[in-house]
Coordinates of C-alpha atoms in Angstrom, one line a residue:
X123 CA 122.0 111.9 182.7
X124 CA 125.3 113.8 183.0
X125 CA 127.3 110.5 182.5
X126 CA 125.3 109.6 179.3
X127 CA 125.8 113.1 177.9
X128 CA 129.5 113.1 178.7
X129 CA 129.9 109.6 177.1
X130 CA 128.2 110.8 173.9
X131 CA 130.2 114.0 173.9
X132 CA 133.5 112.1 174.4
X133 CA 132.5 109.7 171.5
X134 CA 131.8 112.8 169.4
X135 CA 135.2 114.3 170.3
X136 CA 136.9 111.0 169.7
X137 CA 135.3 110.7 166.2
X138 CA 136.4 114.2 165.4
X139 CA 139.9 113.5 166.6
X140 CA 140.0 110.3 164.6
X141 CA 138.8 112.1 161.4
X142 CA 141.5 114.7 162.0
X143 CA 144.2 112.2 162.5
X144 CA 143.0 110.1 159.5
X145 CA 143.4 113.2 157.3
X146 CA 146.9 113.8 158.8
X147 CA 147.8 110.2 158.1
X148 CA 146.6 110.4 154.5
X149 CA 148.6 113.6 154.1
X150 CA 151.7 111.7 155.5
X151 CA 151.1 108.8 153.1
X152 CA 150.8 111.2 150.2
X153 CA 154.1 112.9 151.1
X154 CA 155.7 109.5 151.6
X155 CA 154.6 108.3 148.1
X156 CA 155.8 111.6 146.6
X157 CA 159.2 111.2 148.2
X158 CA 159.5 107.6 147.1
X159 CA 158.8 108.7 143.5
X160 CA 161.5 111.3 143.7
X161 CA 164.0 109.0 145.4
X162 CA 163.4 106.3 142.7
X163 CA 163.7 108.9 139.9
X164 CA 167.0 110.3 141.3
X165 CA 168.5 106.8 141.8
X166 CA 167.4 105.8 138.3
X167 CA 169.0 109.0 136.9
X168 CA 172.2 108.1 138.7
X169 CA 172.2 104.6 137.2
X170 CA 171.4 106.0 133.8
X171 CA 174.3 108.5 134.0
X172 CA 176.6 105.6 135.0
X173 CA 175.5 103.4 132.1
X174 CA 175.8 106.3 129.6
X175 CA 179.4 106.7 130.8
X176 CA 180.1 102.9 130.5
X177 CA 178.8 102.4 127.0
X178 CA 181.4 104.7 125.3
X179 CA 184.2 103.2 127.3
X180 CA 183.2 99.7 126.3
X181 CA 183.0 100.8 122.6
X182 CA 186.4 102.4 122.8
X183 CA 187.9 99.2 124.4
X184 CA 186.3 97.1 121.6
X185 CA 187.9 99.3 119.0
X186 CA 191.3 99.0 120.6
X187 CA 190.9 95.2 120.7
X188 CA 190.0 95.1 117.0
X189 CA 193.1 97.2 116.3
X190 CA 195.3 94.9 118.4
X191 CA 193.9 91.8 116.6
X192 CA 194.9 93.3 113.3
X193 CA 198.4 94.0 114.6
X194 CA 198.7 90.5 116.1
X195 CA 200.1 89.1 112.9
X196 CA 202.7 91.8 112.3
X197 CA 206.1 91.8 113.9
X198 CA 206.3 95.5 114.6
X199 CA 205.4 96.6 118.1
X200 CA 202.5 99.0 118.9
X201 CA 203.4 102.4 120.1
X202 CA 200.8 103.9 122.5
X203 CA 200.1 106.0 125.5
X204 CA 198.2 104.8 128.5
X205 CA 196.7 106.6 131.4
X206 CA 198.9 106.3 134.5
X207 CA 196.9 108.7 136.7
X208 CA 194.5 111.6 136.3
X209 CA 195.9 113.7 133.4
X210 CA 199.2 111.7 133.4
X211 CA 200.0 109.5 130.4
X212 CA 203.0 107.3 129.8
X213 CA 204.4 106.1 126.4
X214 CA 204.6 102.4 125.9
X215 CA 205.7 100.0 123.3
X216 CA 203.5 96.9 123.2
X217 CA 204.9 93.8 121.3
X218 CA 202.4 91.7 119.3
X219 CA 200.4 89.6 121.6
X220 CA 197.3 87.5 121.7
X221 CA 196.6 88.3 125.4
X222 CA 195.0 91.4 127.0
X223 CA 194.2 92.3 130.6
X224 CA 190.7 93.7 131.3
X225 CA 190.0 95.9 134.3
X226 CA 186.8 94.4 135.8
X227 CA 186.5 96.9 138.6
X228 CA 186.7 96.4 142.4
X229 CA 190.6 96.2 142.0
X230 CA 190.2 93.1 139.8
X231 CA 192.1 92.7 136.5
X232 CA 192.0 89.5 134.5
X233 CA 194.0 88.3 131.5
X234 CA 192.0 87.1 128.4
X235 CA 192.7 86.0 124.9
X236 CA 191.8 88.8 122.5
X237 CA 188.8 86.8 121.1
X238 CA 187.5 86.0 124.6
X239 CA 187.9 89.6 125.7
X240 CA 186.1 90.8 122.6
X241 CA 183.2 88.4 123.2
X242 CA 183.0 89.5 126.8
X243 CA 183.0 93.2 126.0
X244 CA 180.3 92.7 123.2
X245 CA 178.1 90.9 125.7
X246 CA 178.7 93.7 128.3
X247 CA 177.9 96.3 125.7
X248 CA 174.7 94.5 124.7
X249 CA 173.7 94.2 128.4
X250 CA 174.5 97.8 129.2
X251 CA 172.4 99.2 126.2
X252 CA 169.5 96.9 127.1
X253 CA 169.6 98.0 130.7
X254 CA 169.8 101.7 129.7
X255 CA 166.8 101.3 127.3
X256 CA 164.8 99.5 130.0
X257 CA 165.7 102.1 132.6
X258 CA 164.7 105.0 130.3
X259 CA 161.4 103.3 129.6
X260 CA 160.8 102.8 133.3
X261 CA 161.6 106.4 134.0
X262 CA 159.2 107.6 131.3
X263 CA 156.5 105.4 132.7
X264 CA 157.2 106.6 136.2
X265 CA 157.0 110.2 135.1
X266 CA 153.7 109.6 133.5
X267 CA 152.4 107.8 136.7
X268 CA 153.8 110.7 138.9
X269 CA 151.9 113.3 136.7
X270 CA 148.7 111.2 136.8
X271 CA 149.0 110.9 140.6
X272 CA 149.4 114.6 141.0
X273 CA 146.4 115.3 138.8
X274 CA 144.3 112.9 140.8
X275 CA 145.3 114.5 144.1
X276 CA 144.5 117.9 142.7
X277 CA 141.2 116.7 141.4
X278 CA 140.3 115.2 144.8
X279 CA 141.4 118.3 146.6
X280 CA 139.3 120.7 144.4
X281 CA 136.3 118.4 144.6
X282 CA 136.6 118.3 148.4
X283 CA 136.8 122.1 148.4
X284 CA 133.7 122.4 146.3
X285 CA 131.8 120.1 148.6
X286 CA 132.8 122.2 151.6
X287 CA 131.8 125.4 149.8
X288 CA 128.4 123.9 149.1
X289 CA 128.1 122.7 152.7
X290 CA 129.1 126.0 154.2
X291 CA 126.9 128.0 151.9
X292 CA 129.6 129.7 149.9
X293 CA 132.1 130.2 152.7
X294 CA 135.4 128.4 152.9
X295 CA 136.1 126.7 156.3
X296 CA 139.1 127.3 158.4
X297 CA 140.5 125.1 161.1
X298 CA 140.4 126.6 164.6
X299 CA 143.8 126.9 166.1
X300 CA 143.0 125.4 169.5
X301 CA 140.6 122.8 168.2
X302 CA 141.8 121.5 164.9
X303 CA 139.0 119.0 164.7
X304 CA 136.4 121.7 164.5
X305 CA 135.7 123.2 161.1
X306 CA 134.3 126.7 161.2
X307 CA 132.5 128.3 158.3
X308 CA 133.6 131.9 157.7
X309 CA 134.0 134.3 154.8
X310 CA 137.2 133.6 152.9

C-alpha cells in the first residue's frame, strides 16, 4: 500500500515539477524571442544608418563625374582639393581626362571610363535606395509584429490572472519559496 501511495505521490510531484519547468521554459522562449526582435531591429538600424550615409556620397560622386565630363572637352585643367586624411585637404590640378578611379572599399580602387563609372554609380545608387526602402518597410512591419506580440502576451497573462483569481475565490496565488510547484491561495 505504501509503495502504491508513494508512486502516485511521486507522479503527482513529477507532474507539478514538469508544469513548473514548462512555465519556465515558455518564459525563456518569450525572452529569447524578445531579444531576437531587439537584435534584428538594432542590426537593421545599423544597416539603415550605413545606407543613409552611402547615398549622399554616391550622389556627390555622380555630380563630380558629371562636372568632369563637361570639363573633358576643354583644355584647361581642373583645380580642386581632395581629402588626404581626416581634416587634411590637398590642392590638386587635374588635367582633362576620360578616366577616373573609384574607391570600391576593402583597399580596392579601380580605374573606369567616366561613362562606365557613371553607370556603375547610378546602379549602386538605385540599389542602395531600393535596399533602404525595403529595410525601412521591414522595420515598420517588425515593429508592428513586436507590438502585436507584446499585446498578446499581456492578454494571455491577464486572462491567466483572472482564471487564477476565480479559482482561488478572489485571492491571488503566490509561489511558495521552498516548493515553487505549489500554488498557495492567499490574500493579495
